[in-house]
Coordinates of C-alpha atoms and ligand atoms in Angstrom, one line a residue:
M43 CA -135.7 17.2 104.8
K44 CA -134.5 19.9 102.4
I45 CA -136.3 20.0 99.1
S46 CA -134.4 21.2 96.0
K47 CA -136.7 20.3 93.1
I48 CA -140.5 20.6 93.0
C49 CA -143.0 20.3 90.3
C50 CA -146.6 21.3 89.9
I51 CA -149.0 19.5 87.7
G52 CA -151.5 22.1 86.3
A53 CA -150.4 25.5 85.0
G54 CA -153.7 27.3 85.7
Y55 CA -154.9 30.1 87.9
V56 CA -153.6 28.4 91.0
G57 CA -150.5 26.5 89.7
G58 CA -149.1 29.5 87.8
P59 CA -149.2 32.2 90.5
T60 CA -148.6 29.9 93.4
M61 CA -145.5 28.3 92.0
A62 CA -144.2 31.7 90.7
V63 CA -144.3 33.0 94.2
I64 CA -142.7 29.9 95.7
A65 CA -139.9 30.2 93.1
K66 CA -139.4 33.9 93.9
M67 CA -139.2 33.3 97.6
N68 CA -137.0 30.2 97.3
P69 CA -134.3 30.9 94.8
N70 CA -132.5 27.7 95.7
I71 CA -135.5 25.5 94.8
Q72 CA -136.0 24.6 91.1
V73 CA -139.7 24.8 90.3
T74 CA -141.2 23.3 87.2
I75 CA -144.8 23.7 86.2
V76 CA -146.2 21.2 83.8
D77 CA -149.4 20.9 81.9
I78 CA -150.9 18.8 79.1
N79 CA -152.1 22.0 77.4
Q80 CA -149.3 22.9 75.0
E81 CA -150.9 26.3 74.1
R82 CA -151.1 27.3 77.8
I83 CA -147.4 26.3 78.4
D84 CA -146.4 28.2 75.2
A85 CA -148.2 31.3 76.5
W86 CA -146.4 30.9 79.9
N87 CA -143.1 30.8 78.0
D88 CA -143.9 33.8 75.8
K89 CA -141.1 36.3 75.8
D90 CA -143.7 39.1 76.1
V91 CA -145.0 38.7 79.6
S92 CA -148.1 40.7 78.8
K93 CA -149.2 37.6 76.9
L94 CA -149.2 35.2 79.9
P95 CA -152.4 33.1 79.9
I96 CA -153.5 34.6 83.1
Y97 CA -153.9 38.2 84.0
E98 CA -153.1 39.0 87.7
P99 CA -151.7 42.2 89.0
G100 CA -148.0 41.7 89.8
L101 CA -147.8 38.2 88.2
A102 CA -145.9 39.2 85.0
E103 CA -143.2 40.9 87.0
I104 CA -142.6 37.8 89.1
V105 CA -142.5 35.5 86.1
A106 CA -140.1 37.9 84.3
E107 CA -137.9 37.8 87.4
T108 CA -137.8 34.0 88.0
R109 CA -138.5 32.3 84.6
G110 CA -135.4 30.6 83.2
K111 CA -133.7 31.0 86.6
N112 CA -135.5 28.7 88.9
L113 CA -139.0 28.6 87.4
Y114 CA -139.8 26.6 84.3
F115 CA -142.9 25.8 82.3
S116 CA -143.0 22.5 80.3
T117 CA -145.2 19.8 78.9
E118 CA -142.7 17.1 79.8
I119 CA -144.7 15.8 82.7
D120 CA -143.0 12.5 83.3
K121 CA -139.6 14.1 83.3
A122 CA -140.6 16.7 85.9
I123 CA -142.3 14.1 88.1
D124 CA -139.2 11.8 87.9
E125 CA -136.8 14.6 88.9
S126 CA -138.9 16.2 91.7
E127 CA -138.9 15.4 95.4
M128 CA -142.2 17.1 95.9
I129 CA -145.1 17.2 93.4
F130 CA -148.1 19.5 93.7
I131 CA -151.3 18.5 92.1
S132 CA -153.1 21.7 91.0
V133 CA -155.4 20.5 88.2
N134 CA -159.0 21.4 87.7
T135 CA -161.7 19.7 89.7
P136 CA -164.9 20.9 88.0
T137 CA -168.5 19.9 88.8
K138 CA -169.2 16.5 87.1
T139 CA -171.2 16.9 83.9
Y140 CA -172.1 13.1 83.6
G141 CA -173.0 10.0 85.5
K142 CA -173.4 9.7 89.3
G143 CA -173.3 13.0 91.0
K144 CA -173.8 14.9 87.8
G145 CA -174.2 18.6 88.4
M146 CA -173.1 18.3 92.1
A147 CA -170.0 16.2 92.8
A148 CA -166.5 17.2 91.9
D149 CA -165.1 15.5 88.9
L150 CA -161.9 13.9 90.1
K151 CA -160.8 12.3 86.9
Y152 CA -157.9 14.8 86.3
V153 CA -156.7 14.3 89.9
E154 CA -156.8 10.6 89.5
L155 CA -154.9 10.7 86.2
C156 CA -152.2 12.7 88.0
A157 CA -151.9 10.2 90.8
R158 CA -151.6 7.4 88.2
N159 CA -149.1 9.3 86.3
I160 CA -147.0 9.8 89.4
A161 CA -147.4 6.1 90.4
D162 CA -146.2 5.1 86.9
V163 CA -143.2 7.3 86.7
A164 CA -141.8 7.7 90.2
K165 CA -138.6 5.8 91.0
T166 CA -137.6 7.7 94.1
D167 CA -139.6 8.7 97.2
K168 CA -142.0 11.6 96.7
I169 CA -144.1 14.0 98.7
V170 CA -147.4 14.5 96.9
V171 CA -149.3 17.7 97.7
E172 CA -153.0 18.1 97.0
K173 CA -153.2 21.8 96.0
S174 CA -156.5 21.4 94.1
T175 CA -159.7 21.8 96.1
L176 CA -160.9 18.2 96.8
P177 CA -163.8 16.5 98.6
V178 CA -162.9 15.4 102.1
R179 CA -161.3 11.9 102.0
T180 CA -159.8 12.2 98.5
A181 CA -156.3 11.7 100.0
Q182 CA -157.5 8.1 100.7
A183 CA -158.0 7.5 97.0
I184 CA -154.7 9.0 96.0
K185 CA -153.0 7.0 98.7
S186 CA -154.5 3.8 97.4
I187 CA -153.4 4.5 93.9
L188 CA -149.9 5.4 94.9
H189 CA -149.4 2.6 97.3
N190 CA -150.5 -0.1 94.9
T191 CA -147.8 0.2 92.4
G192 CA -145.8 -2.8 93.6
S193 CA -142.6 -0.7 93.7
N194 CA -140.7 0.3 96.9
V195 CA -141.2 4.0 96.3
K196 CA -142.5 5.7 99.5
F197 CA -145.2 8.4 99.0
D198 CA -146.3 10.9 101.6
I199 CA -149.6 12.7 100.9
L200 CA -150.2 16.2 102.1
S201 CA -153.3 18.4 101.7
N202 CA -152.3 22.1 101.2
P203 CA -155.4 23.9 99.9
E204 CA -155.0 27.3 98.3
F205 CA -157.0 30.3 99.6
L206 CA -155.9 32.9 97.0
A207 CA -158.6 35.0 95.4
E208 CA -158.3 35.9 91.7
G209 CA -157.5 39.5 91.1
T210 CA -155.4 39.7 94.3
A211 CA -153.6 36.4 93.9
I212 CA -150.1 37.7 94.2
Q213 CA -150.9 39.8 97.3
D214 CA -152.8 36.9 98.8
L215 CA -149.8 34.6 98.2
L216 CA -147.3 37.0 99.5
N217 CA -149.3 37.8 102.6
P218 CA -151.6 34.9 103.3
D219 CA -153.9 34.9 106.3
R220 CA -152.7 31.4 106.9
V221 CA -151.2 28.4 105.1
L222 CA -152.8 25.1 105.8
I223 CA -151.0 21.8 105.7
G224 CA -152.7 18.5 106.5
G225 CA -150.8 15.3 106.7
E226 CA -149.7 12.2 108.5
S227 CA -145.9 12.3 108.2
E228 CA -144.4 15.1 110.3
E229 CA -141.2 15.0 108.2
A230 CA -143.3 15.7 105.0
I231 CA -145.3 18.4 106.7
E232 CA -142.2 20.2 107.9
A233 CA -140.6 19.9 104.4
L234 CA -143.5 21.8 103.0
A235 CA -143.7 24.2 106.0
N236 CA -140.1 25.1 105.3
I237 CA -140.8 26.1 101.8
Y238 CA -143.6 28.5 102.9
G239 CA -141.4 29.5 105.9
S240 CA -139.2 31.5 103.5
W241 CA -141.8 34.2 103.8
V242 CA -144.7 33.1 105.9
P243 CA -144.3 33.3 109.7
Q244 CA -144.4 29.9 111.3
D245 CA -147.3 30.7 113.5
Q246 CA -149.4 31.3 110.4
I247 CA -148.6 27.8 109.1
L248 CA -151.3 25.5 110.5
R249 CA -150.7 21.8 110.7
T250 CA -153.8 19.6 110.9
N251 CA -154.8 16.1 109.9
V252 CA -155.5 15.5 106.2
W253 CA -159.3 15.4 106.5
S254 CA -159.6 18.6 108.5
S255 CA -157.4 20.3 105.9
E256 CA -159.5 19.0 102.9
L257 CA -162.8 19.9 104.6
S258 CA -161.5 23.4 105.8
K259 CA -161.1 24.5 102.1
L260 CA -164.7 23.6 101.2
T261 CA -165.9 25.1 104.5
A262 CA -164.1 28.4 104.0
N263 CA -165.6 28.8 100.5
A264 CA -169.1 27.9 101.8
F265 CA -168.8 30.5 104.6
L266 CA -167.6 33.2 102.2
A267 CA -170.3 32.6 99.6
Q268 CA -172.9 32.4 102.4
R269 CA -172.0 35.9 103.4
I270 CA -172.7 37.1 99.9
S271 CA -176.0 35.3 99.6
S272 CA -177.0 36.6 103.0
I273 CA -176.4 40.3 102.1
N274 CA -178.0 39.7 98.6
A275 CA -181.1 38.3 100.4
I276 CA -181.2 41.4 102.5
S277 CA -180.7 43.6 99.3
E278 CA -184.1 42.4 98.0
L279 CA -185.8 43.3 101.2
C280 CA -184.1 46.7 101.1
E281 CA -185.5 47.3 97.7
R282 CA -189.0 46.8 99.1
T283 CA -188.6 48.8 102.3
E284 CA -186.5 51.9 101.4
A285 CA -183.7 50.6 103.5
D286 CA -180.2 50.9 101.8
V287 CA -178.2 47.7 101.7
S288 CA -174.9 49.6 101.8
E289 CA -176.0 51.3 105.0
V290 CA -177.2 48.0 106.5
A291 CA -173.9 46.3 105.5
R292 CA -171.9 49.1 107.1
A293 CA -174.0 49.0 110.3
I294 CA -173.7 45.3 110.8
G295 CA -170.1 45.1 109.6
M296 CA -169.0 47.4 112.4
D297 CA -169.9 44.6 114.8
S298 CA -166.5 43.0 115.3
R299 CA -168.2 39.6 115.5
I300 CA -169.6 40.0 112.0
G301 CA -166.8 42.0 110.4
S302 CA -167.0 44.4 107.4
K303 CA -165.5 42.3 104.6
F304 CA -167.4 40.4 101.9
L305 CA -170.7 42.3 102.4
N306 CA -171.0 43.9 99.0
A307 CA -174.4 43.2 97.5
S308 CA -174.1 42.3 93.9
I309 CA -175.6 40.6 90.9
G310 CA -174.5 37.3 92.6
F311 CA -171.2 35.7 93.0
G312 CA -169.4 34.0 90.1
G313 CA -166.0 32.4 89.7
S314 CA -164.9 28.9 89.3
C315 CA -164.9 28.0 93.0
F316 CA -167.9 29.0 95.1
Q317 CA -170.6 27.3 93.3
K318 CA -168.6 24.2 92.5
D319 CA -167.3 23.8 96.1
I320 CA -170.7 24.3 97.7
L321 CA -172.4 21.8 95.3
N322 CA -169.6 19.4 96.3
L323 CA -170.2 20.0 100.0
V324 CA -173.9 19.5 99.5
Y325 CA -173.2 16.3 97.6
I326 CA -170.9 15.0 100.3
A327 CA -173.4 15.8 103.1
R328 CA -176.2 14.0 101.2
S329 CA -174.0 11.0 100.6
Y330 CA -173.7 10.7 104.4
G331 CA -177.5 11.0 104.7
L332 CA -177.2 14.5 106.2
N333 CA -180.1 16.0 104.4
E334 CA -180.6 19.0 106.7
V335 CA -176.9 19.9 106.4
A336 CA -177.1 19.6 102.6
D337 CA -180.3 21.7 102.3
Y338 CA -178.8 24.4 104.5
W339 CA -175.8 24.9 102.2
E340 CA -177.8 24.4 99.0
Q341 CA -179.8 27.5 99.9
V342 CA -176.7 29.6 99.3
I343 CA -176.7 28.6 95.6
I344 CA -180.5 28.9 95.2
L345 CA -180.3 32.5 96.5
N346 CA -177.4 33.2 94.2
D347 CA -179.3 32.0 91.2
H348 CA -182.3 34.0 92.3
Q349 CA -180.1 37.2 92.5
K350 CA -178.8 36.8 89.0
R351 CA -182.3 36.2 87.6
R352 CA -184.0 39.0 89.4
F353 CA -181.4 41.4 88.1
S354 CA -182.3 40.6 84.5
D355 CA -186.0 40.4 85.3
N356 CA -185.8 43.9 86.8
L357 CA -184.0 45.2 83.7
I358 CA -186.6 43.8 81.4
S359 CA -189.6 45.0 83.4
T360 CA -188.0 48.5 83.7
L361 CA -187.6 48.6 79.9
Y362 CA -191.3 48.5 79.6
N363 CA -191.4 44.7 79.7
T364 CA -189.6 44.1 76.5
V365 CA -185.9 44.1 75.5
S366 CA -186.6 42.6 72.1
G367 CA -184.5 44.4 69.5
K368 CA -183.1 46.7 72.1
K369 CA -179.4 47.3 72.6
I370 CA -178.1 46.5 76.1
A371 CA -174.5 47.5 76.7
M372 CA -172.8 45.3 79.3
L373 CA -169.8 46.8 81.0
G374 CA -167.7 43.9 82.3
W375 CA -167.8 40.2 81.5
A376 CA -165.2 38.9 84.1
F377 CA -166.6 37.4 87.3
K378 CA -164.8 40.2 89.3
K379 CA -162.4 43.0 88.6
D380 CA -158.7 42.6 87.9
T381 CA -158.9 39.2 86.3
N382 CA -159.5 37.9 82.8
D383 CA -161.3 34.8 84.2
T384 CA -165.0 34.5 83.3
R385 CA -165.9 31.1 84.7
E386 CA -169.4 31.2 86.2
S387 CA -169.5 35.0 85.7
A388 CA -173.0 36.3 86.5
A389 CA -172.6 38.3 83.2
I390 CA -173.0 35.1 81.2
Y391 CA -176.3 34.1 82.8
V392 CA -177.7 37.6 82.7
A393 CA -176.8 37.9 79.0
D394 CA -178.2 34.5 78.2
H395 CA -181.5 35.5 79.8
L396 CA -181.7 38.8 77.9
L397 CA -180.8 37.1 74.6
S398 CA -183.7 34.7 75.1
E399 CA -185.8 37.8 75.2
Q400 CA -184.2 38.8 71.9
A401 CA -182.1 41.6 73.2
N402 CA -179.0 42.8 71.3
I403 CA -176.0 42.7 73.6
A404 CA -172.9 44.9 73.4
V405 CA -170.0 43.7 75.6
Y406 CA -167.0 45.7 76.8
D407 CA -164.5 44.2 79.2
P408 CA -161.0 45.6 79.7
K409 CA -159.3 42.2 80.0
V410 CA -161.6 39.5 78.5
P411 CA -160.9 38.7 74.9
S412 CA -163.9 38.8 72.5
K413 CA -163.7 35.1 71.6
K414 CA -164.2 34.2 75.3
V415 CA -167.5 35.9 75.4
Y416 CA -168.8 33.7 72.5
V417 CA -167.3 30.6 74.0
D418 CA -169.0 31.3 77.3
L419 CA -172.4 31.8 75.7
N420 CA -172.1 28.9 73.2
Y421 CA -171.2 26.6 76.1
L422 CA -174.7 27.0 77.5
Q423 CA -176.2 25.7 74.3
T424 CA -179.3 27.9 74.7
R425 CA -179.2 28.9 71.0
S426 CA -177.0 28.3 68.0
E427 CA -173.5 29.7 67.7
D428 CA -174.7 31.7 64.7
E429 CA -177.5 33.2 66.7
N430 CA -175.1 34.3 69.5
K431 CA -172.9 35.8 66.8
A432 CA -175.7 37.7 65.4
L433 CA -177.1 39.0 68.7
V434 CA -173.9 39.8 70.5
E435 CA -171.2 42.2 69.6
T436 CA -168.0 42.9 71.5
F437 CA -166.1 46.2 71.7
D438 CA -162.6 47.4 72.5
D439 CA -163.9 50.9 73.3
P440 CA -166.6 51.4 76.0
Y441 CA -167.9 54.5 74.3
E442 CA -168.5 52.5 71.1
A443 CA -170.3 49.8 73.1
V444 CA -172.8 52.2 74.7
K445 CA -173.6 54.1 71.4
D446 CA -177.4 54.0 70.8
A447 CA -177.9 51.6 73.7
H448 CA -181.2 51.6 75.5
A449 CA -179.6 50.5 78.8
I450 CA -176.2 49.9 80.4
A451 CA -175.8 46.9 82.7
I452 CA -172.7 47.1 84.9
M453 CA -171.6 43.5 85.5
T454 CA -168.1 43.8 86.9
E455 CA -166.7 46.3 89.3
W456 CA -163.7 47.4 87.2
D457 CA -162.3 50.6 88.6
E458 CA -162.1 52.3 85.2
F459 CA -165.9 52.3 84.9
K460 CA -166.0 54.9 87.7
T461 CA -163.7 57.3 85.8
Y462 CA -165.7 57.3 82.5
D463 CA -167.2 60.5 81.1
W464 CA -170.8 59.7 82.0
K465 CA -172.2 62.8 80.5
K466 CA -170.7 61.8 77.2
I467 CA -172.1 58.3 77.6
F468 CA -175.5 59.8 78.4
N469 CA -175.4 61.8 75.1
L470 CA -174.5 58.7 73.2
M471 CA -177.4 56.6 74.4
K472 CA -181.1 56.4 73.5
K473 CA -183.4 58.2 75.8
P474 CA -184.6 57.5 78.4
A475 CA -181.1 56.2 79.2
F476 CA -181.1 53.5 81.8
I477 CA -178.2 52.2 84.0
F478 CA -178.5 49.0 86.0
D479 CA -175.6 49.0 88.3
G480 CA -175.1 45.4 89.3
R481 CA -172.1 46.4 91.5
N482 CA -173.2 49.6 93.2
I483 CA -170.1 51.4 91.9
L484 CA -171.6 54.6 90.6
N485 CA -173.1 57.5 92.5
K486 CA -176.8 57.6 92.2
D487 CA -177.2 61.4 92.7
E488 CA -174.5 62.1 90.0
M489 CA -176.1 59.8 87.5
T490 CA -179.6 61.1 88.1
E491 CA -178.3 64.7 87.8
I492 CA -176.9 63.8 84.4
G493 CA -180.3 62.5 83.4
F494 CA -179.9 58.7 83.7
E495 CA -182.7 56.5 85.0
Y496 CA -180.4 54.8 87.5
S497 CA -181.0 51.7 89.5
S498 CA -178.7 49.6 91.7
I499 CA -178.8 46.6 94.0
G500 CA -180.5 46.9 97.4
K501 CA -181.4 50.6 97.3
Ligands
NAD185 N1 -159.0 29.6 90.6 C1 -158.8 29.9 91.9 O1 -158.9 31.1 92.3 C2 -158.6 28.8 92.9 C3 -158.3 29.1 94.2 C4 -158.1 28.1 95.1 C5 -158.2 26.8 94.7 N2 -158.6 26.5 93.4 C6 -158.6 25.1 93.1 O2 -157.4 24.8 92.4 C7 -157.6 23.8 91.4 C8 -157.1 24.3 90.0 O3 -157.9 25.5 89.7 P1 -157.4 26.4 88.5 O4 -158.4 27.6 88.6 O5 -156.0 26.7 88.6 O6 -157.8 25.5 87.3 P2 -157.3 25.7 85.7 O7 -158.4 25.1 84.9 O8 -157.0 27.2 85.5 O9 -156.0 24.9 85.6 C9 -155.9 23.5 85.7 C10 -154.8 23.1 84.7 O10 -154.6 21.7 84.9 C11 -154.3 21.1 83.6 N3 -154.5 19.6 83.7 C12 -155.6 18.9 83.9 N4 -155.3 17.6 83.9 C13 -154.0 17.5 83.8 C14 -153.1 16.4 83.8 N5 -153.6 15.1 84.0 N6 -151.8 16.6 83.6 C15 -151.3 17.8 83.5 N7 -152.1 18.9 83.5 C16 -153.4 18.8 83.7 C17 -155.2 21.8 82.7 O11 -154.8 21.7 81.4 C18 -155.2 23.2 83.2 O12 -154.3 24.0 82.5 C19 -159.1 23.5 91.4 O13 -159.3 22.4 92.2 C20 -159.7 24.7 92.1 O14 -160.9 24.4 92.7 C21 -158.8 27.5 92.5
UPG186 O1 -168.7 41.1 99.0 C1 -168.6 40.5 98.0 C2 -167.4 39.7 97.7 C3 -167.4 39.0 96.5 N1 -168.4 39.0 95.6 C4 -168.4 38.2 94.4 O2 -168.0 36.8 94.7 C5 -167.3 36.2 93.7 C6 -166.0 35.6 94.2 O3 -165.1 36.6 94.6 P1 -163.8 36.3 95.4 O4 -164.0 35.4 96.5 O5 -163.1 37.6 95.7 O6 -162.9 35.6 94.3 P2 -162.4 34.1 94.0 O7 -161.2 34.1 93.1 O8 -163.6 33.3 93.5 O9 -162.0 33.5 95.4 C7 -162.7 32.6 96.2 O10 -162.6 31.3 95.7 C8 -161.2 30.9 95.7 C9 -161.2 29.5 95.1 O11 -161.5 28.5 96.0 C10 -160.7 30.9 97.2 O12 -159.3 30.4 97.2 C11 -160.8 32.3 97.7 O13 -160.3 32.3 99.1 C12 -162.2 32.8 97.6 O14 -162.4 34.1 98.1 C13 -167.1 37.3 92.6 O15 -168.0 37.2 91.6 C14 -167.3 38.6 93.4 O16 -167.7 39.7 92.6 C15 -169.6 39.7 95.9 O17 -170.5 39.7 95.1 N2 -169.6 40.4 97.1

């Protein structure tokens, strides 16, 4: 089956980059990305591609190349569904904030709305592709909604989870380790495999049953996050024993069975996926009565929360047990470098804790807009919006942010932080000048030589 028109519901961090790459690699396929969020669609359509709603290295170039040719952004959801042979669902699946499973289960209301929308509008046969990360067996619910419309329209449901990481999304999409397609209908699976086949070798396109595909996505994220919690757990032990976590990571990473990637000790993982997907895995395991399985994976989150907390505790105790009225400059607010995404960023939780101790926070991030910092803090509802406004200041210039600061906390591993004039920064700060390097990106000897009181993770 040759597909000529596809649409993607959800113009977010996954829908946007994924569909842009599909459009680039398949010039004969018309790709329409739709969303209910008019502002987001307007930003995707902005003539100035530096104003796209998502910052990802390489994305603006691909959008500039394909937009208006075979890539379109629109809020006309029904029209796009009606015209497409294949529909990707790439909407958000956040942790539920209400009712049964609150704080644990994935909220599937947006996915269900999409399924109902497709069921209402479709007049011709469609392949529906789950691109969002979903609990295992969600395809059953989608199938039930789509197959109970009373029409003669045939729907094939595929699971095609996305493994891109933010900050490297375009590279990950262009050179994926694998593409995973789960489904029942061989014809539908091959139609999707053909689209990826334009640039991904066929032996890297895995075909599985739907349930394995759905569960593989949650499992991959759980394994990745588990590595970070494992090395972070060791980092605390290193701090007590004069072992150095970077040396330990290097030593174990050279064992080919362990591998060297994803062993960077840090302030704790952030991002919209790891915590949400593990909580979801824990919830699913518990719902099957598998309490040992659930407890095992929950520990990854418990350790991560501990790591964030102990970073701010250590900062406070080092600053003579009080940060009240002191200026703490935070370098970085994004959850990792090369993205403007701040969802679940460790910086938010560290700042919140320091604010509760009455610190004044100065934030500089190269890509995160000022208003996002306040939105993130206000969302926690720890204090009033006015109080956050009074205690937190954001800066466009890092040297302004650090002026008269008692301490610097490095929250994101942006490359530019390494290139700063640290002598100049030292001179701008109050003395003793403290650096808390939550990403281990600076050289301890150089910083100590300049005069800083420098501490990092796991050393
Ligand atoms: N962010 C990542 O790096 C990443 C990577 C792999 C998988 N995922 C998964 O992909 C999914 C999407 O994540 P994201 O980061 O792109 O989310 P996002 O919040 O950036 O984007 C989702 C978009 O869907 C839109 N939307 C919601 N309901 C809609 C509806 N009924 N009709 C039309 N549009 C609707 C929202 O307005 C939003 O713009 C999630 O399940 C996530 O777990 C994310
Ligand atoms: O050694 C490491 C590696 C990462 N991190 C942190 O872990 C978080 C997540 O990083 P990363 O996984 O690189 O980014 P994400 O965009 O969250 O990507 C993850 O989540 C996506 C959404 O499901 C998946 O598609 C990806 O495969 C998976 O890597 C960030 O805060 C990183 O700073 C560390 O602390 N140490």
